[in-house]
Coordinates of C-alpha atoms in Angstrom, one line a residue:
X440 CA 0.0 0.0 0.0
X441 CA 1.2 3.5 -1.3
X442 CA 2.2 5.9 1.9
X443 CA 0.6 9.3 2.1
X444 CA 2.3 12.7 0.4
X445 CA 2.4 16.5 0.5
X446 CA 4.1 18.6 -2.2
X447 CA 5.2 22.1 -0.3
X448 CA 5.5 24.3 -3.1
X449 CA 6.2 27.9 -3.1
X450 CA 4.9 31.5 -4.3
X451 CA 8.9 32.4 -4.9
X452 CA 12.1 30.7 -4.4
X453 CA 13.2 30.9 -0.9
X454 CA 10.0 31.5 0.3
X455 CA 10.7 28.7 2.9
X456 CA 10.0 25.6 1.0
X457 CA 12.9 23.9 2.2
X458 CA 12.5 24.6 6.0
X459 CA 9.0 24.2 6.1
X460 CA 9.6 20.4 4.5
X461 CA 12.3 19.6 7.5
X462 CA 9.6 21.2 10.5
X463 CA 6.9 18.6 8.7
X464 CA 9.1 16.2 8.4
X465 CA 10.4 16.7 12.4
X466 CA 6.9 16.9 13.4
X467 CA 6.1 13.6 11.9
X468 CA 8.7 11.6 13.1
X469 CA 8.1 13.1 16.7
X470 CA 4.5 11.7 16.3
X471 CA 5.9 7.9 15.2
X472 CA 5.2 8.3 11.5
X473 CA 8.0 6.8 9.5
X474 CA 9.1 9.6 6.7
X475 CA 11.0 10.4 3.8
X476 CA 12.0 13.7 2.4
X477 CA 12.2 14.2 -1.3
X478 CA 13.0 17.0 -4.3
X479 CA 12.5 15.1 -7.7
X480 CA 15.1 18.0 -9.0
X481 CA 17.1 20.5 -7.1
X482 CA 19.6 23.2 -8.0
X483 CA 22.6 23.9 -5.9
X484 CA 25.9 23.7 -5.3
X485 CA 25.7 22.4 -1.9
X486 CA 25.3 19.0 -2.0
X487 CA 26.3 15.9 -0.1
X488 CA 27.8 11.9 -0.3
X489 CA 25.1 9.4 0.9
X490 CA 27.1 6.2 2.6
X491 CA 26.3 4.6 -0.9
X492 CA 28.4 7.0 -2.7
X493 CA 25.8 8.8 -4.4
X494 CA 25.5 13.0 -4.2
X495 CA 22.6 14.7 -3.5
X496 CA 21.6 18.4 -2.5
X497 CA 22.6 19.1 1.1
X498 CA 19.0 20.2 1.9
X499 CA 17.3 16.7 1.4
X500 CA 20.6 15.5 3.8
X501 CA 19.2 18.1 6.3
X502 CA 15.3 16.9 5.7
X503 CA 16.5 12.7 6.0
X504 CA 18.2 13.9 9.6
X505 CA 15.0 15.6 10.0
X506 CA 13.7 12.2 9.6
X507 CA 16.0 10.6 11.7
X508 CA 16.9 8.4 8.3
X509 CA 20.2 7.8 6.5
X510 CA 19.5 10.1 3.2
X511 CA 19.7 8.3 -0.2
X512 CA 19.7 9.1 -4.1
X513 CA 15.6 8.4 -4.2
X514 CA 15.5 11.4 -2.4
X515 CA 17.2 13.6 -4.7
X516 CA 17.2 11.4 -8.3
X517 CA 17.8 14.6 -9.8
X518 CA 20.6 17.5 -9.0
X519 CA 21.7 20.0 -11.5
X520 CA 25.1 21.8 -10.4
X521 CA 25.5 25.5 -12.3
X522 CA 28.6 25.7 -14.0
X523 CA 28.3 29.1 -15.6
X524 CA 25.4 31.3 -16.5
X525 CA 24.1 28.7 -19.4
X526 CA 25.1 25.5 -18.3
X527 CA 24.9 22.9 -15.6
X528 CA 26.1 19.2 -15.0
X529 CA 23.3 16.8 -14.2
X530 CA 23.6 14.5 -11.3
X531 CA 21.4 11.8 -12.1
X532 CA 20.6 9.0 -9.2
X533 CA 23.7 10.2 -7.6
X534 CA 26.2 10.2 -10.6
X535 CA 27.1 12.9 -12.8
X536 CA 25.2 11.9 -16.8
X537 CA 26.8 15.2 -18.1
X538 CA 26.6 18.9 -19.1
X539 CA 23.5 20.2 -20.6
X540 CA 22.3 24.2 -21.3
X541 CA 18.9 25.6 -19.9
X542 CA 17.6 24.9 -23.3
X543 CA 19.2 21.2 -23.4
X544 CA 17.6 20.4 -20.5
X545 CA 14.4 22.6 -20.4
X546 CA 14.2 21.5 -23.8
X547 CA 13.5 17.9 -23.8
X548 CA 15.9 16.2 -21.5
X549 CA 14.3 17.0 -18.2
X550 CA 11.0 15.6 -19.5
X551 CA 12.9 12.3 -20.1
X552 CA 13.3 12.0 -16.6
X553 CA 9.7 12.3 -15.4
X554 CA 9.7 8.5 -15.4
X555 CA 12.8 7.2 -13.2
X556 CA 11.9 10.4 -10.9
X557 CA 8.1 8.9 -10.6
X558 CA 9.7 5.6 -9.8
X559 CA 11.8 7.2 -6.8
X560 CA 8.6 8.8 -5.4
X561 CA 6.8 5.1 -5.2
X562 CA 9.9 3.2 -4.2
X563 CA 9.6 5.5 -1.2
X564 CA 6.0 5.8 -0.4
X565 CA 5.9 2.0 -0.9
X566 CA 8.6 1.9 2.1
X567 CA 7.7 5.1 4.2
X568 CA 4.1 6.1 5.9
X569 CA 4.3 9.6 4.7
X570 CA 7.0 11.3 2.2
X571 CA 7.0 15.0 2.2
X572 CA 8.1 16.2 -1.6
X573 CA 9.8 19.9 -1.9
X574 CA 8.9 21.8 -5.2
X575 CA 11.2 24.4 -7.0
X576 CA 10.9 28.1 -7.7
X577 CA 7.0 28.6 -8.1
X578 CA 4.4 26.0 -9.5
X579 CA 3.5 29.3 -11.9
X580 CA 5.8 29.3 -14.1
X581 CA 4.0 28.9 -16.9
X582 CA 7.2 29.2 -19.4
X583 CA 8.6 25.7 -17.7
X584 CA 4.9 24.0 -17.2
X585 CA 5.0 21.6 -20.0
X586 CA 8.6 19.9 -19.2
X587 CA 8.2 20.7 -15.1
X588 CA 9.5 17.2 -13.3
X589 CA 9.5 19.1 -10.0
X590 CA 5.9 21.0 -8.9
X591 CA 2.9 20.4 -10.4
X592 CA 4.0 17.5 -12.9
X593 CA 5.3 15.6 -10.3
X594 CA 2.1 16.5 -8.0
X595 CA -0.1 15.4 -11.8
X596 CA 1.4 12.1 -11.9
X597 CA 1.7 11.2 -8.1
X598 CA -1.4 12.7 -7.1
X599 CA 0.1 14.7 -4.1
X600 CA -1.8 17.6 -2.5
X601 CA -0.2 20.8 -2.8
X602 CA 0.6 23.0 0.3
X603 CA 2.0 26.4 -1.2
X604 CA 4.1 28.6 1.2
X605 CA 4.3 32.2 0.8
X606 CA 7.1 34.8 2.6
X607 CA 5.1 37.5 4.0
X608 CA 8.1 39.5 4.9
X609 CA 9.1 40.4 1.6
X610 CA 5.5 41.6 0.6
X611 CA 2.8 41.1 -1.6
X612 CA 2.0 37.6 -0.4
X613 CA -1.8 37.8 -0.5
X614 CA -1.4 39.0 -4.2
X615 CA 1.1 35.5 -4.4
X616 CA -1.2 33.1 -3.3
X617 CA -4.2 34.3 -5.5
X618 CA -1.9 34.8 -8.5
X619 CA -0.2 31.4 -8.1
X620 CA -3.1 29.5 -8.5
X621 CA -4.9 31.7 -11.0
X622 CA -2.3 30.3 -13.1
X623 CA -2.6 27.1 -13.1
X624 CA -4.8 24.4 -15.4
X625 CA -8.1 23.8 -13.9
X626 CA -6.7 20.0 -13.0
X627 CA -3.4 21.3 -11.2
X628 CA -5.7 23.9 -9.4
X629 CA -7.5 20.6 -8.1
X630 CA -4.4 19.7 -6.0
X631 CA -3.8 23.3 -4.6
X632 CA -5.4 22.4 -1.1
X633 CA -4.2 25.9 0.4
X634 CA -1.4 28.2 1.4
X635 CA 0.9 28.5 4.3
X636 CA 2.3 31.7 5.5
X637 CA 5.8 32.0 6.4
X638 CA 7.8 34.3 8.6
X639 CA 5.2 36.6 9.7
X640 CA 5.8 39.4 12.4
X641 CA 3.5 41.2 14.4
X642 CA -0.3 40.7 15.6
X643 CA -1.6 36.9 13.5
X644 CA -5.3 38.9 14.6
X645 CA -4.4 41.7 12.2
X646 CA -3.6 38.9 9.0
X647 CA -6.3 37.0 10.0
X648 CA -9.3 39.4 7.8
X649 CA -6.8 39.0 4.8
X650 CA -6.8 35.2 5.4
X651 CA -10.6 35.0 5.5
X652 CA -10.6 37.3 2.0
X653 CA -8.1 34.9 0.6
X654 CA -10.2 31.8 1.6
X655 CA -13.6 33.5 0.1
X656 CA -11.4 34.6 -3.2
X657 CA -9.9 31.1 -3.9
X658 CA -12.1 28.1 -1.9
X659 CA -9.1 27.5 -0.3
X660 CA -7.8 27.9 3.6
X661 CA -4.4 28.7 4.9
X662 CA -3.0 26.2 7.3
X663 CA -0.8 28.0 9.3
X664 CA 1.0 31.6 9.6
X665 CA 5.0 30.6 11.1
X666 CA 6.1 33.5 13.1
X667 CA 9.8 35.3 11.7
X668 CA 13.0 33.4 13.5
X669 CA 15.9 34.1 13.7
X670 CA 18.1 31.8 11.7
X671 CA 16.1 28.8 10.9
X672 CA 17.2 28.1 7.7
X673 CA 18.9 24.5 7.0
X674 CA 22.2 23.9 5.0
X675 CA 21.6 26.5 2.3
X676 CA 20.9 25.8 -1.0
X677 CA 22.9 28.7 -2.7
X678 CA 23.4 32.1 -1.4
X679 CA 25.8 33.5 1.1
X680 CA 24.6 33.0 4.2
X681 CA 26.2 31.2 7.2
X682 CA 23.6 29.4 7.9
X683 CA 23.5 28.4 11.7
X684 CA 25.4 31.5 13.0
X685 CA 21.9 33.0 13.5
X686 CA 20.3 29.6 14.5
X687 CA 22.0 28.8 16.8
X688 CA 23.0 32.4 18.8
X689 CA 19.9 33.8 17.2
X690 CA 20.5 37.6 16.8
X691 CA 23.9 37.5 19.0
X692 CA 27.2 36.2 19.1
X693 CA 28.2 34.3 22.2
X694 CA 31.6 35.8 24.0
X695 CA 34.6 34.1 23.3
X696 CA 36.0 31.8 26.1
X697 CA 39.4 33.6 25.9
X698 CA 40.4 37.3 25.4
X699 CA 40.2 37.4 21.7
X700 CA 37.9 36.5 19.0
X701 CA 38.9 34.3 15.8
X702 CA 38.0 36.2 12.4
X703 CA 37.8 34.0 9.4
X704 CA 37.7 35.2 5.6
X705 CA 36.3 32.9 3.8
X706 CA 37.2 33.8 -0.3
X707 CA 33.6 34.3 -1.9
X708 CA 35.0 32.4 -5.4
X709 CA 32.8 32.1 -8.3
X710 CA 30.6 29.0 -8.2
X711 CA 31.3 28.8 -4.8
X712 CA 30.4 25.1 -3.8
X713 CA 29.4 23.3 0.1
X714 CA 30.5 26.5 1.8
X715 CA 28.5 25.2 4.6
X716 CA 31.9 23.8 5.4
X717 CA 32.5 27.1 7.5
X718 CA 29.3 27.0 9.3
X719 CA 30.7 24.3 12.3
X720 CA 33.3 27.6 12.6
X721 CA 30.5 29.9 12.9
X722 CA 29.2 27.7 15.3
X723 CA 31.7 28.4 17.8
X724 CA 31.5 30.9 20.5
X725 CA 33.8 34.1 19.5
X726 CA 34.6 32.7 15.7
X727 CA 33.2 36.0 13.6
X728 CA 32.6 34.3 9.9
X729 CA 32.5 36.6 7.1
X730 CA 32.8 36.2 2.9
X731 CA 35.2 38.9 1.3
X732 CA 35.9 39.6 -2.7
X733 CA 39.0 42.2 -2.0
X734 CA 42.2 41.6 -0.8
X735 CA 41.8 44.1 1.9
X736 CA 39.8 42.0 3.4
X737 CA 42.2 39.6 4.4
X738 CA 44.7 41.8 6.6
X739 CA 43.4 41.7 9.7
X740 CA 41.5 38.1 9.3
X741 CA 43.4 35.6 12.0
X742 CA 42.1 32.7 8.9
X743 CA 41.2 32.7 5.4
X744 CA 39.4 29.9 3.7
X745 CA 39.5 29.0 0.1
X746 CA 36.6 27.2 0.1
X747 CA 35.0 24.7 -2.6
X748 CA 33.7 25.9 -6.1
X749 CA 32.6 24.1 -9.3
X750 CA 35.0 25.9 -11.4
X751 CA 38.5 25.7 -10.2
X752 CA 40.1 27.2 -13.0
X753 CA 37.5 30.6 -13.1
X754 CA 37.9 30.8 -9.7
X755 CA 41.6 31.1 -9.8
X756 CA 41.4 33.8 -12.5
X757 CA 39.0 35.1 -10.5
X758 CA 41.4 35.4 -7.4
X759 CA 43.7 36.8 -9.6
X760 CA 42.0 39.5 -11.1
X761 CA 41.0 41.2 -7.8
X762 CA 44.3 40.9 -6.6
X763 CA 43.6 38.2 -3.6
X764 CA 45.6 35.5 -5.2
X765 CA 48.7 37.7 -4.4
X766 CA 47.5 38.8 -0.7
X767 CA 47.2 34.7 -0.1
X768 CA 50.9 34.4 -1.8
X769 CA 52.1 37.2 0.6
X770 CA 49.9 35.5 3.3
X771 CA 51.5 32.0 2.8
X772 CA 55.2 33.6 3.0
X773 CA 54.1 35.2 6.2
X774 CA 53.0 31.6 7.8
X775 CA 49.5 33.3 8.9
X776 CA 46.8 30.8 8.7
X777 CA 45.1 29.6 5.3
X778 CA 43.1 26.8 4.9
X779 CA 42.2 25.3 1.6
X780 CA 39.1 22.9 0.6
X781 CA 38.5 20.8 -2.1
X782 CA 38.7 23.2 -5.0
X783 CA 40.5 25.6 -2.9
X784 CA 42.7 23.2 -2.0
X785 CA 43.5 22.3 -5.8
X786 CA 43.8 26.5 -6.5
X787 CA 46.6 26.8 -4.0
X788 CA 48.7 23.9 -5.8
X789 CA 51.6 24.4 -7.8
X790 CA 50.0 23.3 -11.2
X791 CA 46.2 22.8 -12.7
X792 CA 45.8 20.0 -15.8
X793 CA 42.3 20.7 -16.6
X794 CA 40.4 18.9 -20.0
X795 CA 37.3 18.1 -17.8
X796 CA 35.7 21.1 -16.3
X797 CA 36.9 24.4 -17.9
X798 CA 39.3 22.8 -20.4
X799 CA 41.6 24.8 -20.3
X800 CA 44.4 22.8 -20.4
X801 CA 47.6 23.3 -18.3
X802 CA 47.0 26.2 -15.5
X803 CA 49.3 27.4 -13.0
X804 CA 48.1 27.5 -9.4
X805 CA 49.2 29.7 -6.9
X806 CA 52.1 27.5 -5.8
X807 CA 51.8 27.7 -1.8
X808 CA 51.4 23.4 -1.4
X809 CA 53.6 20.9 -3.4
X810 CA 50.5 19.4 -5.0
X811 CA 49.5 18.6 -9.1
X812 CA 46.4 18.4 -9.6
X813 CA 44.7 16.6 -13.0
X814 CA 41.2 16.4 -13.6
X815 CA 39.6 12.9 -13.9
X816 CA 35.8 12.6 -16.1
X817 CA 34.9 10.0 -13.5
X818 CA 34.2 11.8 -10.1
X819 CA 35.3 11.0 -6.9
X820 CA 32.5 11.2 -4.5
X821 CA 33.2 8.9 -0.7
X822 CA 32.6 9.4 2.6
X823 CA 36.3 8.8 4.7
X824 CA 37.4 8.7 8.3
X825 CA 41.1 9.8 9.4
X826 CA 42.9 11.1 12.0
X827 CA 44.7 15.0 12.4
X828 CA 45.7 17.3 14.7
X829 CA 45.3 13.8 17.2
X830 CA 41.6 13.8 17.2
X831 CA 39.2 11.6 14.8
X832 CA 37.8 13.3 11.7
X833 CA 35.0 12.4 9.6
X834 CA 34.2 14.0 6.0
X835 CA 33.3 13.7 2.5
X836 CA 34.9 13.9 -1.2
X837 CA 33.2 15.1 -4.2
X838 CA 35.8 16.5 -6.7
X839 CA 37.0 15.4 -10.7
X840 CA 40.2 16.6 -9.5
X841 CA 42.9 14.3 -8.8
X842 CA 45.7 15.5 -6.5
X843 CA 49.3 14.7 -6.3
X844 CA 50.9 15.5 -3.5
X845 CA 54.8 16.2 -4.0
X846 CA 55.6 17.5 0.2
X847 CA 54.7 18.9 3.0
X848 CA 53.2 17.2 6.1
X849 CA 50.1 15.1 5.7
X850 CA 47.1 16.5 6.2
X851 CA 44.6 13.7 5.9
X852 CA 44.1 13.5 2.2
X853 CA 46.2 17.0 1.2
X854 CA 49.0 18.4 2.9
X855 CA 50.4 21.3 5.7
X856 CA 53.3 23.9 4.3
X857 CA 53.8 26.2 7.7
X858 CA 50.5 27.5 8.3
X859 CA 48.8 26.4 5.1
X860 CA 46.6 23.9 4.9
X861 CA 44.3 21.9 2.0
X862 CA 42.2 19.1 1.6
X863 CA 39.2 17.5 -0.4
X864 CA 37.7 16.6 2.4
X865 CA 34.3 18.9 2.9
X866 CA 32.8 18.7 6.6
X867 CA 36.0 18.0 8.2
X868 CA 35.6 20.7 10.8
X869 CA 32.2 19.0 12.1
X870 CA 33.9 16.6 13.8
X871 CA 34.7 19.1 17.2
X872 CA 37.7 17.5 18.6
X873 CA 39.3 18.5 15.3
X874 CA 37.7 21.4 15.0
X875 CA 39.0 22.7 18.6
X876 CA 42.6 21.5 17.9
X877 CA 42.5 23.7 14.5
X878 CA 41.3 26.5 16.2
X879 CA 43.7 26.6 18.7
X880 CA 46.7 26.2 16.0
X881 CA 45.2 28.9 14.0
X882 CA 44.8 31.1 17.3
X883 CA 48.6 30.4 18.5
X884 CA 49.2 31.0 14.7
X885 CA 47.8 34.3 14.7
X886 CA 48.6 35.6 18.2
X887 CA 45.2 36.0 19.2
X888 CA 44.0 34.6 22.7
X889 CA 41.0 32.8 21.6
X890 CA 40.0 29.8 23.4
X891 CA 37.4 27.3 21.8
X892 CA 34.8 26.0 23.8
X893 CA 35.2 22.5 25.3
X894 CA 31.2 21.6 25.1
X895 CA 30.5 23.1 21.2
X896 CA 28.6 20.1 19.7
X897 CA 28.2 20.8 16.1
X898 CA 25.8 17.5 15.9
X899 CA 24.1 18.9 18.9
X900 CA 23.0 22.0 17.1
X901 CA 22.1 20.8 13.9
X902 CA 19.8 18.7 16.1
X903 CA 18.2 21.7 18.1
X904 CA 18.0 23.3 15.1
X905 CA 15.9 20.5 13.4
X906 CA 13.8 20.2 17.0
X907 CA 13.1 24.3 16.5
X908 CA 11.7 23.4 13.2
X909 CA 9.6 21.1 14.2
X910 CA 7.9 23.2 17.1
X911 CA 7.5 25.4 14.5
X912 CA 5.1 23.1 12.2
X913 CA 3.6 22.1 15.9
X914 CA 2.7 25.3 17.4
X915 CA 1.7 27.5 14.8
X916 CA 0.0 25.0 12.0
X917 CA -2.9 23.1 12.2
X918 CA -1.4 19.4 12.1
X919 CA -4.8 18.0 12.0
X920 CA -5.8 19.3 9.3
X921 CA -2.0 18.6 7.7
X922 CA -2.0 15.1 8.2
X923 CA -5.6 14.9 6.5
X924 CA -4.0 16.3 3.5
X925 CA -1.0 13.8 3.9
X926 CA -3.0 10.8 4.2
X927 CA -5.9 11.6 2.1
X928 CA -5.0 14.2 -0.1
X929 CA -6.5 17.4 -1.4
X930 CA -10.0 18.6 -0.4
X931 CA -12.6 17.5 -3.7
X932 CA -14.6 20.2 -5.1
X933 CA -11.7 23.0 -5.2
X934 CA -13.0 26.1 -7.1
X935 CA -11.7 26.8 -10.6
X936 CA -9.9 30.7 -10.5
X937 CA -9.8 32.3 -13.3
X938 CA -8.0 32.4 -16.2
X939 CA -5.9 29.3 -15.5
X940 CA -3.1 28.5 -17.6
X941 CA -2.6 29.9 -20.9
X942 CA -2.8 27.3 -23.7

């Protein structure tokens, strides 16, 4: 027997979709239901290694912990990985298939998928109670409607009920909801089952009218207004934010332990790729985390990160150009700190061989590590375990690049020159042992008397965090009337708005 389903769709991208699908999917498992997150196609460049060896988008990683379940490629069959402004490499089922344009894959490809990304959706609502599905962008957009894999074609096929959430902080939201379904064919309109309003501030008594108008304009109810927080926002899907500074201090930084405080640069490269890597730094009491473009910016940091990006080669140009490759030379040659991730740690090498991602060829790198570095079409994506620093570490790999390391000390898969670091392992600095003892090399490094805190649990947060979420669905929806739609879908006789879809 198929389990129940919800598609969470939006008015907007980052209207909340992806936080309001890990607070359902907390609440559920909190109330015994065995459930599975899933986004038939998602765009980022944060993603994550499953223990199969298969990468997915970091936010369906967030939503399966959110379910208390290992995450898996049926969660995220399909991830497409911007490598320029036209182009992007599809993940399918956890491997890269290859590059393809916006009119590639808009234009027939992504409608090829429909049917392995149909049989994801039952392999998982054959196994779980419940699966809560995330949608992309807006439902609306009626350019992408006839090759969408993701909102309502998935919702067509699968039959889900459609819960779509609107940011009322940015405005306009009652003007969202009405529009967003006005848009739609009368049969996707017969899966909208409501709205849900998100990051509200003030008086609910004051929306409340509006909500009533709403319900008489469209047939349909809102389930829940979520109050503005502070920093609830899981592993981000792009963007620049560090995403559990606020969530986990809220609006303040806790004091340092020591005297000092630890400021880290992290380099804001093009294509910048799992920069969530800094957020178990931010994390920490009296680390100040902040993403600079100008070589300024790095005097008075006591670390800079170079962190990950999708384009290795454009992001070392990139460095160049503003002038920060040289402030990292001068930096290196100094022996202040630098640390260097997966394609950061390939950028500060001594050479690039590149036919693979930006094909250019042979590229110098900025020659601070003994490491070559020669890009491999098959990708290397695995989940490893080491030791450094003395302490147990834990990451993941997902790079083409191939790196030969010539020197220096070993530093679990990379290598230490001085005070410079580099690796390909991503998530290294969740594991807080090692995360202390590289804080307190970079502090005696840099002079500064910062002292990490003994009791900083990065798991621990991310778990709050997820817990926050969840009393969020819990105290300001109506779960009763949620679950209804989970388990038996949307509401029959929806209203038909006007015009619909245009033919």
């Amino acid at each position: 027997m198929s389990g129940g389903g919800l598609l969470v769709a939006g008015t907007t991208s980052d209207a909340g979709k992806s936080v309001v699908t890990a607070g359902i999917c907390r609440w559920l498992v909190r109330q015994g239901v065995k459930v599975a997150p899933f986004k038939a196609q998602n765009m980022s460049l944060n993603s994550f290694v499953t223990r199969e060896g298969a990468e997915i988008g970091r936010a369906q990683a967030m939503q399966a912990q959110a379910c208390r379940i290992e995450p898996t490629a049926l969660m995220n069959p399909v991830l497409l990985k911007p490598g320029g402004e036209q182009s992007s490499q599809v993940v399918l089922m956890g491997r890269p298939v290859g590059e393809l344009s916006a009119r590639g894959y808009h234009g027939g490809r992504q409608r090829q998928l429909l049917g392995t990304v149909l049989d994801c959706l039952a392999e998982l609502r054959g196994t779980y109670d419940a699966v809560i599905c995330e949608g992309a962008g807006s439902p609306a957009e009626i350019n992408l409607r006839r090759t969408d894999i993701v909102n309502m074609g998935i919702a067509r096929n699968a039959r889900l009920p459609v819960l779509v959430v609107g940011d009322i902080d940015r405005g306009g939201v009652f003007a969202s909801f009405f529009g967003t379904v006005a848009l739609l064919s009368p049969e996707d309109q017969e899966l909208v089952a409501g709205f849900l309003v998100n990051k509200f501030r003030g008086d609910v008594s004051l929306l409340e009218p509006g909500l009533d108008m709403l319900h008489g304009l469209t047939g349909r109810r809102t389930y829940g207004v979520l109050p503005f927080r502070h920093g609830l926002g899981i592993d981000e899907e792009d963007g620049l934010r560090v995403s559990l500074r606020g969530s986990v201090r809220e609006s303040d930084t806790a004091a340092p332990l020591g005297a000092d405080v630890l400021r880290v640069a992290v380099c804001a490269v093009p294509l910048m790729s799992n920069f969530t890597d800094v957020d178990a730094l931010a994390a920490e009491p009296g680390v100040v985390v902040r993403f600079v473009d100008r070589p300024e910016e790095l005097a008075d940091a006591d670390l800079v990160v170079v962190p990950g990006t999708r384009g290795t080669v454009r992001a070392l140009e990139w460095l160049r150009e503003r002038g920060l490759a040289d402030a990292l030379g001068r930096r290196a040659a100094e022996g202040r700190p630098i640390l260097g991730i997966c394609g950061g740690f390939q950028i500060l090498g001594e050479h690039i061989e590149d036919d693979v991602e930006s094909r250019q060829g042979d590229v110098a790198g900025l020659g601070v590590l003994p490491v070559r570095v020669r890009f491999e079409r098959e990708k290397t994506l695995t989940r490893p375990v080491g030791e450094a620093l003395g302490e147990q570490v834990e990451g993941y790999e997902i790079h083409h690049g191939v790196a030969s390391v010539e020197g220096g000390e070993t530093f679990l898969d990379g290598c230490r020159v001085g005070r410079t670091w580099g690796t390909h392992w991503h998530g290294s600095l969740e594991s807080d042992g090692f995360r202390r003892a590289f804080l307190r090399e970079v502090a005696a490094a840099a002079g500064r008397r910062f002292v990490p805190a003994p009791d900083t649990s990065f798991a621990a947060l991310r778990e709050e965090q997820l817990d926050r979420l969840g009393d969020l669905i819990e105290q300001h929806a109506d779960t009763d009337a949620l679950w209804r739609l989970i388990e038996s879908g949307a509401p029959q006789g929806l209203p038909f708005i006007p015009p619909g879809a245009p033919a």
